[in-house]
Coordinates of C-alpha atoms in Angstrom, one line a residue:
Chain A
M1 CA 255.4 206.1 45.7
R2 CA 255.7 202.4 46.5
A3 CA 252.4 200.6 46.7
L4 CA 251.0 197.1 46.6
V5 CA 248.5 196.7 43.8
F6 CA 245.9 194.3 43.2
E7 CA 245.1 193.9 39.4
D8 CA 243.9 191.3 37.1
G9 CA 243.7 188.9 40.0
G10 CA 247.4 189.3 41.2
L11 CA 249.2 191.3 43.8
R12 CA 252.4 193.1 42.8
V13 CA 254.5 195.8 44.4
E14 CA 255.0 199.1 42.3
E15 CA 257.9 201.4 43.2
H16 CA 256.6 204.4 41.1
R17 CA 252.7 204.4 41.6
P18 CA 251.6 208.0 41.5
E19 CA 250.5 209.5 44.7
P20 CA 246.7 209.8 45.1
E21 CA 245.5 213.3 44.7
P22 CA 243.3 214.8 47.5
S23 CA 240.3 216.3 46.4
E24 CA 238.8 219.5 48.1
G25 CA 238.2 218.8 51.8
E26 CA 240.9 216.0 51.6
T27 CA 244.1 215.4 53.1
L28 CA 247.2 213.6 52.0
V29 CA 248.3 211.2 54.6
K30 CA 251.8 209.5 54.8
V31 CA 251.2 206.1 56.0
R32 CA 253.3 205.1 59.1
L33 CA 252.0 201.4 59.5
A34 CA 249.2 199.4 58.2
G35 CA 247.5 196.3 59.0
I36 CA 246.4 193.3 56.9
C37 CA 242.6 192.4 57.7
N38 CA 240.6 189.4 56.4
T39 CA 238.7 191.5 54.2
D40 CA 242.0 192.3 52.3
L41 CA 242.5 188.6 51.9
E42 CA 239.0 188.4 50.5
I43 CA 239.8 191.3 48.2
A44 CA 242.7 189.4 46.9
R45 CA 240.2 186.6 46.2
G46 CA 238.1 188.9 44.0
Y47 CA 235.6 190.2 46.7
M48 CA 234.1 193.6 45.8
A49 CA 235.8 193.2 42.5
Y50 CA 238.2 195.9 43.9
Q51 CA 241.2 196.9 41.8
G52 CA 243.9 199.0 43.0
V53 CA 245.8 199.5 46.2
P54 CA 244.1 197.4 48.8
G55 CA 244.4 198.0 52.7
H56 CA 242.3 200.1 55.1
E57 CA 243.8 199.7 58.7
F58 CA 246.4 202.4 59.1
V59 CA 248.2 204.9 61.3
G60 CA 249.8 207.9 59.6
E61 CA 250.9 211.5 59.5
A62 CA 249.2 214.6 58.3
H63 CA 249.6 218.4 59.2
G64 CA 252.3 217.1 61.6
R65 CA 250.1 215.1 63.7
R66 CA 249.7 211.1 64.0
V67 CA 246.4 210.2 62.7
V68 CA 243.9 207.3 62.1
G69 CA 241.1 207.6 59.7
E70 CA 237.5 206.4 59.1
I71 CA 237.4 204.4 56.0
N72 CA 234.1 205.4 54.5
A73 CA 234.3 208.6 52.5
A74 CA 230.7 209.9 52.4
C75 CA 229.1 212.5 50.0
G76 CA 227.8 214.5 52.9
G77 CA 224.5 215.6 51.1
C78 CA 222.5 212.6 50.7
W79 CA 219.5 211.3 53.0
F80 CA 221.9 208.9 54.8
C81 CA 224.5 211.4 55.7
R82 CA 221.8 213.8 56.7
E83 CA 220.3 211.1 59.1
G84 CA 224.0 210.5 60.5
L85 CA 224.4 207.2 58.6
D86 CA 227.3 208.5 56.5
R87 CA 229.1 205.1 56.9
H88 CA 226.1 203.9 54.7
C89 CA 226.3 206.9 52.2
P90 CA 225.3 205.0 48.9
N91 CA 227.7 207.4 47.1
R92 CA 230.5 206.7 49.4
S93 CA 234.2 205.3 48.3
V94 CA 235.7 203.1 50.9
L95 CA 239.5 203.2 51.5
G96 CA 241.1 200.1 49.8
I97 CA 237.6 198.5 49.2
L98 CA 235.6 200.8 47.0
G99 CA 236.8 203.4 44.6
R100 CA 239.6 204.7 46.7
S101 CA 243.3 203.8 46.8
G102 CA 244.3 202.2 50.3
T103 CA 246.6 201.8 53.0
F104 CA 249.1 199.4 51.5
A105 CA 251.1 202.4 50.0
E106 CA 253.3 205.5 51.1
Y107 CA 250.4 207.9 50.9
L108 CA 246.7 207.8 50.9
T109 CA 244.0 210.5 50.8
L110 CA 240.9 210.8 53.2
P111 CA 238.4 213.5 53.8
D112 CA 239.6 215.8 56.7
R113 CA 236.5 214.9 58.8
N114 CA 237.6 211.1 58.7
L115 CA 240.8 211.8 60.5
H116 CA 241.2 211.5 64.3
S117 CA 244.5 212.5 66.0
L118 CA 246.1 210.3 68.3
P119 CA 247.4 210.8 71.9
D120 CA 251.2 210.6 72.1
T121 CA 251.0 207.7 74.6
L122 CA 249.4 205.5 71.8
E123 CA 252.2 203.8 69.9
D124 CA 251.9 203.1 66.1
E125 CA 251.7 199.2 66.7
V126 CA 248.5 199.6 68.8
A127 CA 247.0 202.6 67.1
V128 CA 247.0 200.5 63.7
F129 CA 244.3 198.6 65.4
V130 CA 241.9 201.4 65.9
E131 CA 239.8 200.6 62.8
P132 CA 239.1 196.9 63.6
T133 CA 238.6 197.8 67.2
A134 CA 235.9 200.4 66.3
A135 CA 234.2 197.5 64.3
A136 CA 234.1 195.8 67.6
F137 CA 232.6 198.9 69.6
E138 CA 230.0 199.0 66.6
I139 CA 228.3 196.0 68.5
L140 CA 227.7 198.3 71.7
E141 CA 226.1 200.9 69.4
Q142 CA 223.5 198.1 68.1
V143 CA 222.8 196.0 71.1
S144 CA 221.9 197.2 74.3
L145 CA 224.1 195.0 76.3
E146 CA 223.7 194.4 80.1
A147 CA 226.0 193.1 82.6
E148 CA 224.0 190.1 83.4
H149 CA 223.7 189.0 79.7
R150 CA 224.9 185.7 78.8
V151 CA 226.9 186.3 75.5
A152 CA 228.7 183.9 73.4
L153 CA 231.3 184.9 70.7
L154 CA 232.0 182.6 67.9
G155 CA 235.6 182.8 66.3
D156 CA 239.0 183.4 67.7
G157 CA 240.4 185.2 64.7
K158 CA 241.9 188.8 64.6
L159 CA 238.6 190.6 64.9
A160 CA 237.1 188.3 67.3
L161 CA 239.9 188.6 69.7
L162 CA 239.2 192.4 69.8
I163 CA 235.5 191.9 70.0
A164 CA 236.3 189.5 73.1
Q165 CA 238.2 192.4 74.8
V166 CA 235.6 194.9 74.2
L167 CA 232.7 192.6 75.4
N168 CA 234.4 191.0 78.3
P169 CA 234.1 193.6 80.7
R170 CA 230.6 194.5 79.9
C171 CA 228.7 190.9 80.1
R172 CA 229.0 187.2 80.9
L173 CA 231.0 186.2 77.8
T174 CA 232.2 182.9 76.5
V175 CA 234.4 182.7 73.5
F176 CA 234.0 179.6 71.4
G177 CA 237.2 179.1 69.2
K178 CA 239.1 176.3 67.6
H179 CA 242.6 177.3 68.5
D180 CA 243.7 177.1 72.0
Q181 CA 246.9 178.9 71.2
K182 CA 244.9 182.1 70.1
L183 CA 242.3 181.8 72.8
R184 CA 245.1 181.8 75.4
L185 CA 245.8 185.4 74.5
L186 CA 242.5 186.4 76.1
R187 CA 243.3 186.6 79.9
D188 CA 240.5 186.7 82.4
T189 CA 238.1 185.6 79.6
H190 CA 236.1 182.4 79.7
T191 CA 237.0 180.5 76.5
S192 CA 236.2 177.0 75.2
T193 CA 237.4 174.9 72.3
D194 CA 234.4 172.4 72.6
T195 CA 231.6 172.3 70.4
P196 CA 229.3 175.5 71.4
T197 CA 226.3 174.6 73.5
G198 CA 224.0 176.3 75.6
Q199 CA 221.5 179.3 75.5
F200 CA 222.7 182.9 75.2
D201 CA 221.0 186.1 75.1
V202 CA 223.3 187.5 72.6
V203 CA 225.4 185.6 70.1
V204 CA 228.2 187.4 68.1
E205 CA 229.2 185.5 64.9
A206 CA 232.9 186.3 64.0
S207 CA 234.1 183.0 62.9
G208 CA 234.2 183.7 59.4
S209 CA 233.1 180.4 58.5
E210 CA 230.1 179.5 56.3
R211 CA 228.6 177.3 59.2
G212 CA 228.8 180.0 61.7
F213 CA 225.3 181.5 61.1
Q214 CA 223.6 178.3 61.5
Q215 CA 225.6 177.5 64.6
A216 CA 224.8 180.9 66.0
L217 CA 221.0 180.4 65.3
E218 CA 221.2 177.2 67.5
L219 CA 222.9 179.0 70.5
V220 CA 220.5 182.1 70.7
R221 CA 217.8 181.8 73.1
P222 CA 214.2 182.8 72.0
R223 CA 213.9 186.4 71.5
G224 CA 217.8 186.9 71.7
T225 CA 220.0 188.7 69.5
L226 CA 222.5 187.3 66.8
V227 CA 225.1 189.9 65.8
L228 CA 226.7 189.0 62.3
K229 CA 230.4 190.3 61.9
S230 CA 231.6 187.9 59.3
T231 CA 231.1 189.0 55.6
V232 CA 231.3 185.5 54.2
A233 CA 231.4 186.0 50.3
E234 CA 229.9 182.6 49.5
S235 CA 226.2 181.7 49.9
A236 CA 225.2 178.9 52.3
Q237 CA 222.4 176.6 52.7
L238 CA 220.4 178.1 55.5
N239 CA 217.3 177.2 57.2
L240 CA 215.6 180.2 58.6
A241 CA 212.5 178.7 60.3
P242 CA 214.2 178.8 63.8
L243 CA 214.7 182.5 63.4
V244 CA 210.9 182.9 62.8
V245 CA 209.8 180.5 65.5
N246 CA 212.0 181.7 68.1
E247 CA 211.5 185.4 67.0
I248 CA 215.4 186.0 66.8
S249 CA 216.6 189.4 66.1
V250 CA 219.7 189.2 63.6
V251 CA 221.7 192.4 63.3
G252 CA 224.5 193.0 60.6
S253 CA 227.4 194.8 61.9
R254 CA 230.2 196.3 60.0
C255 CA 232.4 199.6 60.9
G256 CA 232.1 201.4 64.2
P257 CA 232.8 204.6 66.1
F258 CA 236.4 205.6 66.2
E259 CA 236.6 207.7 69.7
P260 CA 235.7 204.8 72.1
A261 CA 238.3 202.5 70.2
I262 CA 241.0 205.1 70.5
A263 CA 240.1 205.5 74.3
A264 CA 240.1 201.7 74.9
L265 CA 243.4 201.3 73.2
A266 CA 245.1 204.2 74.9
S267 CA 243.9 203.0 78.4
G268 CA 244.9 199.4 77.6
E269 CA 241.4 198.2 78.1
V270 CA 242.0 196.6 74.6
D271 CA 245.5 195.3 74.2
P272 CA 246.3 194.1 70.8
R273 CA 250.0 193.4 71.0
P274 CA 250.0 189.9 71.6
M275 CA 248.1 189.6 68.2
I276 CA 251.1 190.7 66.1
S277 CA 252.5 187.9 64.3
A278 CA 254.9 189.8 62.1
R279 CA 255.9 193.4 61.0
R280 CA 257.1 193.3 57.4
G281 CA 258.4 195.9 54.7
L282 CA 255.7 197.0 52.0
S283 CA 258.2 195.6 49.6
E284 CA 257.5 192.1 50.8
A285 CA 253.8 192.6 50.8
P286 CA 252.7 189.6 48.6
A287 CA 254.6 187.2 50.9
A288 CA 253.0 189.0 53.9
F289 CA 249.5 188.3 52.5
E290 CA 250.6 184.7 52.2
Q291 CA 251.9 184.6 55.7
A292 CA 248.5 186.3 56.9
Q293 CA 246.7 183.2 55.7
A294 CA 248.8 180.7 57.3
P295 CA 247.4 178.6 60.3
G296 CA 248.1 180.4 63.7
V297 CA 249.0 183.6 62.2
L298 CA 247.1 186.8 63.5
K299 CA 247.9 190.4 62.4
V300 CA 250.6 191.0 60.0
L301 CA 251.8 194.5 60.0
L302 CA 253.3 196.4 56.8
D303 CA 255.6 199.2 57.2
P304 CA 255.8 201.4 53.9
A305 CA 259.3 202.8 54.8
S306 CA 261.1 199.4 54.5
Chain B
M1 CA 183.7 163.7 69.3
R2 CA 184.2 164.3 65.6
A3 CA 187.8 165.3 64.7
L4 CA 190.1 165.7 61.8
V5 CA 193.2 163.6 62.5
F6 CA 196.8 163.7 61.0
E7 CA 198.6 160.4 61.7
D8 CA 201.2 158.3 59.7
G9 CA 201.3 161.0 56.9
G10 CA 197.5 161.1 56.1
L11 CA 194.4 163.1 57.0
R12 CA 191.3 161.5 58.1
V13 CA 187.9 162.2 59.9
E14 CA 187.2 160.2 63.1
E15 CA 183.7 160.3 64.5
H16 CA 184.5 158.9 68.0
R17 CA 187.8 160.7 69.0
P18 CA 187.8 161.0 72.7
E19 CA 187.4 164.5 74.0
P20 CA 190.6 166.3 75.2
E21 CA 190.6 166.3 79.1
P22 CA 191.5 169.8 80.6
S23 CA 194.3 169.7 83.2
E24 CA 194.0 171.8 86.2
G25 CA 193.6 175.5 85.3
E26 CA 192.3 174.6 81.9
T27 CA 189.0 174.8 80.2
L28 CA 187.2 172.5 77.9
V29 CA 186.1 174.7 74.9
K30 CA 183.4 173.9 72.4
V31 CA 184.6 174.8 69.0
R32 CA 182.0 177.0 66.8
L33 CA 184.4 177.7 63.9
A34 CA 188.0 176.9 62.9
G35 CA 190.3 178.3 60.2
I36 CA 193.0 176.5 58.1
C37 CA 196.2 178.2 58.1
N38 CA 199.2 177.6 55.9
T39 CA 200.8 176.1 59.0
D40 CA 198.3 173.4 59.0
L41 CA 199.1 172.8 55.5
E42 CA 202.6 172.6 56.3
I43 CA 201.9 170.2 59.2
A44 CA 199.9 168.0 56.8
R45 CA 203.2 167.8 54.7
G46 CA 205.2 166.6 58.0
Y47 CA 206.2 170.2 59.4
M48 CA 207.1 169.8 63.3
A49 CA 206.4 166.1 62.9
Y50 CA 203.0 166.8 64.7
Q51 CA 200.5 163.8 65.1
G52 CA 196.9 164.2 66.2
V53 CA 194.3 166.9 65.6
P54 CA 195.8 169.7 63.9
G55 CA 194.3 173.4 63.9
H56 CA 195.0 176.6 66.0
E57 CA 192.5 179.1 64.5
F58 CA 189.1 178.9 66.0
V59 CA 186.2 180.7 67.9
G60 CA 184.5 178.7 70.7
E61 CA 182.3 178.6 73.6
A62 CA 183.3 178.2 77.5
H63 CA 181.4 179.0 80.3
G64 CA 178.6 180.4 78.3
R65 CA 180.7 183.0 76.7
R66 CA 182.2 183.1 73.2
V67 CA 186.0 182.9 73.3
V68 CA 189.1 182.7 71.4
G69 CA 192.3 181.6 72.5
E70 CA 196.2 182.1 72.5
I71 CA 197.8 178.9 71.2
N72 CA 200.9 178.7 73.3
A73 CA 200.2 176.8 76.7
A74 CA 203.1 177.9 78.7
C75 CA 204.3 176.4 81.9
G76 CA 204.1 179.7 84.0
G77 CA 207.1 178.9 85.9
C78 CA 210.4 179.2 83.9
W79 CA 212.5 182.1 83.1
F80 CA 210.7 182.9 79.8
C81 CA 207.3 182.8 81.7
R82 CA 208.5 185.0 84.6
E83 CA 210.0 187.5 81.9
G84 CA 206.7 187.6 80.2
L85 CA 207.9 185.6 77.3
D86 CA 205.3 182.8 77.8
R87 CA 205.0 182.5 73.9
H88 CA 208.5 181.1 74.0
C89 CA 208.3 179.0 77.0
P90 CA 210.5 176.0 76.3
N91 CA 207.9 173.8 78.1
R92 CA 205.0 175.0 76.3
S93 CA 202.6 173.0 74.4
V94 CA 201.0 174.6 71.1
L95 CA 197.4 174.1 70.0
G96 CA 197.4 171.8 67.1
I97 CA 201.2 172.1 66.5
L98 CA 203.1 170.8 69.4
G99 CA 201.8 168.3 72.1
R100 CA 198.1 169.6 72.2
S101 CA 195.1 168.5 70.3
G102 CA 193.8 171.3 68.0
T103 CA 190.9 173.1 66.6
F104 CA 189.7 170.9 63.9
A105 CA 187.4 169.0 66.4
E106 CA 184.3 169.6 68.3
Y107 CA 186.3 170.3 71.4
L108 CA 189.6 171.5 72.5
T109 CA 191.4 172.5 75.9
L110 CA 193.5 175.5 76.7
P111 CA 194.6 177.1 80.0
D112 CA 192.0 179.5 81.3
R113 CA 194.3 182.4 81.1
N114 CA 194.8 181.9 77.3
L115 CA 191.2 182.6 76.8
H116 CA 189.7 186.0 75.7
S117 CA 186.0 186.8 75.6
L118 CA 184.6 188.3 72.6
P119 CA 182.4 191.5 72.3
D120 CA 178.8 190.3 71.0
T121 CA 179.3 192.6 67.8
L122 CA 182.1 190.4 66.8
E123 CA 180.6 187.5 64.6
D124 CA 182.2 184.2 64.4
E125 CA 183.4 184.4 60.8
V126 CA 185.2 187.6 61.8
A127 CA 186.4 186.2 65.3
V128 CA 188.0 183.2 63.8
F129 CA 190.6 185.7 62.3
V130 CA 191.8 186.9 65.8
E131 CA 195.0 184.5 66.0
P132 CA 196.3 185.5 62.4
T133 CA 195.4 189.1 63.1
A134 CA 197.4 189.0 66.3
A135 CA 200.4 187.6 64.5
A136 CA 200.0 190.7 62.2
F137 CA 200.1 193.1 65.3
E138 CA 203.2 191.4 66.6
I139 CA 205.2 193.4 63.9
L140 CA 204.1 196.6 65.9
E141 CA 205.5 195.1 69.0
Q142 CA 208.8 194.5 67.5
V143 CA 209.4 197.5 65.0
S144 CA 208.9 201.1 66.0
L145 CA 207.0 202.0 62.9
E146 CA 206.4 205.6 62.0
A147 CA 204.1 207.3 59.6
E148 CA 206.7 208.5 57.2
H149 CA 208.4 205.0 57.0
R150 CA 208.3 203.4 53.7
V151 CA 207.2 199.9 54.1
A152 CA 207.3 197.0 51.8
L153 CA 205.2 193.9 52.2
L154 CA 206.1 190.8 50.3
G155 CA 203.1 188.3 49.7
D156 CA 199.4 188.4 49.1
G157 CA 198.3 185.2 50.9
K158 CA 196.0 185.0 53.9
L159 CA 198.4 186.4 56.6
A160 CA 199.9 189.0 54.2
L161 CA 196.5 190.6 53.5
L162 CA 195.8 190.7 57.4
I163 CA 199.4 192.4 57.8
A164 CA 198.5 194.8 55.0
Q165 CA 195.4 196.0 56.8
V166 CA 197.2 196.4 60.1
L167 CA 200.3 198.2 58.6
N168 CA 198.6 200.3 56.0
P169 CA 197.0 203.2 58.2
R170 CA 200.4 203.2 60.3
C171 CA 203.2 204.0 57.4
R172 CA 203.6 204.4 53.8
L173 CA 203.1 200.8 52.7
T174 CA 203.4 198.9 49.3
V175 CA 202.3 195.5 48.9
F176 CA 204.1 193.5 46.3
G177 CA 202.1 190.4 45.3
K178 CA 201.5 187.9 42.4
H179 CA 197.7 187.8 42.4
D180 CA 195.7 190.7 40.9
Q181 CA 192.5 189.1 42.3
K182 CA 194.0 189.0 46.0
L183 CA 195.6 192.4 45.8
R184 CA 192.2 193.9 44.8
L185 CA 190.8 193.0 48.1
L186 CA 193.1 195.7 49.7
R187 CA 191.3 198.8 49.2
D188 CA 192.9 202.1 49.7
T189 CA 196.4 200.5 49.7
H190 CA 199.1 200.8 47.3
T191 CA 199.7 197.5 45.7
S192 CA 201.9 196.0 42.8
T193 CA 202.2 192.7 40.9
D194 CA 205.5 194.1 39.3
T195 CA 208.9 192.9 40.4
P196 CA 209.7 194.7 43.7
T197 CA 212.1 197.6 43.4
G198 CA 212.9 200.5 45.6
Q199 CA 214.5 201.3 49.0
F200 CA 212.3 200.5 52.1
D201 CA 213.0 201.5 55.7
V202 CA 211.1 198.3 56.6
V203 CA 210.3 195.1 54.5
V204 CA 208.0 192.4 55.8
E205 CA 208.5 189.0 54.3
A206 CA 205.3 187.3 54.2
S207 CA 205.4 185.6 50.8
G208 CA 205.9 182.1 52.0
S209 CA 208.3 181.6 49.4
E210 CA 212.0 180.5 49.3
R211 CA 213.2 183.3 47.3
G212 CA 211.4 185.8 49.7
F213 CA 214.3 186.3 52.0
Q214 CA 216.8 187.1 49.5
Q215 CA 214.4 189.5 47.7
A216 CA 213.8 191.2 51.0
L217 CA 217.3 191.8 51.7
E218 CA 217.6 193.6 48.3
L219 CA 214.6 195.9 49.2
V220 CA 215.6 197.0 52.5
R221 CA 217.9 200.2 53.1
P222 CA 221.2 200.2 54.9
R223 CA 220.2 200.1 58.6
G224 CA 216.7 199.2 57.7
T225 CA 214.8 196.4 59.3
L226 CA 213.6 193.1 57.7
V227 CA 210.6 191.3 59.4
L228 CA 210.5 187.7 58.7
K229 CA 206.9 186.2 59.0
S230 CA 207.3 183.2 56.7
T231 CA 208.1 179.8 58.2
V232 CA 209.7 178.1 55.0
A233 CA 210.5 174.6 56.2
E234 CA 213.2 174.0 53.5
S235 CA 216.6 175.3 53.7
A236 CA 217.6 178.0 51.0
Q237 CA 220.8 179.1 49.3
L238 CA 221.5 182.5 51.0
N239 CA 224.2 185.1 50.9
L240 CA 224.2 187.1 54.0
A241 CA 227.1 189.4 53.3
P242 CA 224.7 192.3 52.1
L243 CA 223.1 192.0 55.6
V244 CA 226.5 192.7 57.3
V245 CA 227.7 195.3 54.9
N246 CA 224.5 197.4 55.2
E247 CA 223.9 196.5 58.8
I248 CA 220.3 195.2 58.3
S249 CA 218.2 194.1 61.2
V250 CA 216.1 190.9 60.7
V251 CA 213.5 190.2 63.0
G252 CA 211.8 186.8 63.2
S253 CA 208.0 187.4 64.0
R254 CA 205.5 184.7 65.0
C255 CA 202.5 184.9 67.5
G256 CA 201.1 188.1 68.6
P257 CA 198.9 190.1 71.2
F258 CA 195.1 189.0 71.1
E259 CA 193.7 192.2 72.5
P260 CA 194.6 194.8 69.7
A261 CA 193.5 192.2 67.1
I262 CA 190.1 191.8 68.7
A263 CA 189.8 195.7 68.8
A264 CA 190.7 195.9 65.1
L265 CA 188.5 193.3 64.1
A266 CA 185.6 194.6 66.3
S267 CA 186.0 198.0 64.9
G268 CA 186.3 197.0 61.2
E269 CA 189.8 198.4 60.9
V270 CA 190.6 195.0 59.8
D271 CA 188.0 193.3 57.8
P272 CA 188.8 189.7 56.9
R273 CA 185.4 188.7 55.4
P274 CA 186.4 189.3 51.6
M275 CA 189.0 186.6 52.5
I276 CA 186.8 183.7 53.1
S277 CA 186.7 181.5 50.2
A278 CA 184.6 178.7 51.5
R279 CA 182.9 177.6 54.8
R280 CA 182.9 173.6 55.1
G281 CA 181.8 171.1 57.4
L282 CA 184.4 169.3 59.6
S283 CA 183.3 166.1 58.0
E284 CA 184.7 167.5 54.6
A285 CA 188.0 168.5 56.4
P286 CA 190.2 166.5 54.0
A287 CA 188.7 167.9 50.7
A288 CA 188.7 171.4 52.6
F289 CA 192.6 170.9 53.1
E290 CA 192.9 170.2 49.2
Q291 CA 190.8 173.3 48.3
A292 CA 192.9 175.6 50.6
Q293 CA 195.8 174.8 48.6
A294 CA 194.3 175.5 45.2
P295 CA 195.3 178.7 43.4
G296 CA 193.4 181.7 44.3
V297 CA 191.7 180.4 47.3
L298 CA 192.2 182.3 50.7
K299 CA 190.6 181.4 53.8
V300 CA 188.6 178.0 54.2
L301 CA 186.8 177.8 57.5
L302 CA 185.7 174.5 59.1
D303 CA 182.4 174.1 61.0
P304 CA 182.5 171.2 63.5
A305 CA 178.6 171.2 63.8
S306 CA 178.2 169.8 60.0

């Protein structure tokens, strides 16, 4: 099959990569469309020391149905799996991130239980956003958000714009970004390109920047909550004294539940289409990776059929 | 009155410092005994840019009763005060830390509502530990601790030894310290001077060390909770990616509730007496500060009457 491969520090397209073999309880999925996420860009810079086919956002076909898939393939037998924390199974593989060939290919494999069927009304170019939208919904699983809560979201990248759409109907949201052009995609949302100020009950850090955490700490009120969405690979110089003095709660937040994400995309509550900057063939994947890092570019989609 | 004063970077004893004047709703308290806390040592190094009489741990006398007192003097009118978060009132003064003369003196003032009467059975040398014991009980307000939870406590200093006594009956605790002599004070508690290893549901960082936070992050299980007790004034180089990937919750924790602390000290559930390294006169306070920083020394008490 055709696949994008990251190996020895470089990205290349292979035309005759062997298809991945489904183990017992797994399904071979034909990829219809895949999305490039910031984590993929980090992987191409060495994050997680991953080698192989990257990519974890996709919509595909299996058993004659269109499907999306949860990316953590858990062992099913450990304490975490028994406690319903299978996304944290220490024995897991993760699609395109850890020990499992990813979505930038014609085929992938996932455990059957990871797959979710899609409603016919949900077109591929929207469904490919289910995985990052689920990551946005994870915040609602972790923080008990109320309509009167003042919430600040730091960031205006791909993930931040999805988070904004999930949070905006549920609280008093202000999105702080740096790019007027990206913030304009958020209709009916209070946005600002000024330096963030104020006191917020909840601050969501999704800027992906090294300074984001310290800035978020300055915005959250005493006894408030800081949700950390950015995985910044680098260490940063941080002063945690305000966290203790103000008794802040910091919550790390990663992958989330697929069902509410599918529902929100199907109903149009979350509309990612204005975020699609380009749709390119898998054969152009290395150039698509370059494009995904250019200023002003949001989501770049990869079509394995071309 | 006699008082220890920190000013222009130095500590000195003044014999004729004016007594603090109680405002409306405040009481003048005669100090019977005060304790030196690590925060006081930090203040003598410039923390909080505090100038004046330091000290916030005490037992005193007011209206013919023996009393202890909560250290945050709140405004009573703001949003935080109305929400019961008066320990976070942005207009507050803090005894010996922020805008309010402290306990290393013959007299102090506090709002009436901050004072708690003591049972006769609770002797001064135990009661002087109410404030830090309350800080230990704060953890129980913030984390829903269960008997089967595996909990690691990092540190064997004054605060850590109190936290250990509060937590040990309530969970499966391991205390990781560096000083066998200090850890020996914790009877019936699992302690270790080895490099901390393992996977814990909850990790309490009370080591006061710059490396403590990163070490705690390595010990807490995915979706576990890290309680941060140390206020380290300096910034440290930190990598927060594991916090996001493992969806850790970090909770800053400071002052706590006095009632359970008084009860635990009165019942003997928490026994701080083995932690008293010295009891010295207030006139020797600068030397007592030196002593409190010496290796192996735990609590140094100051008696304003001598």
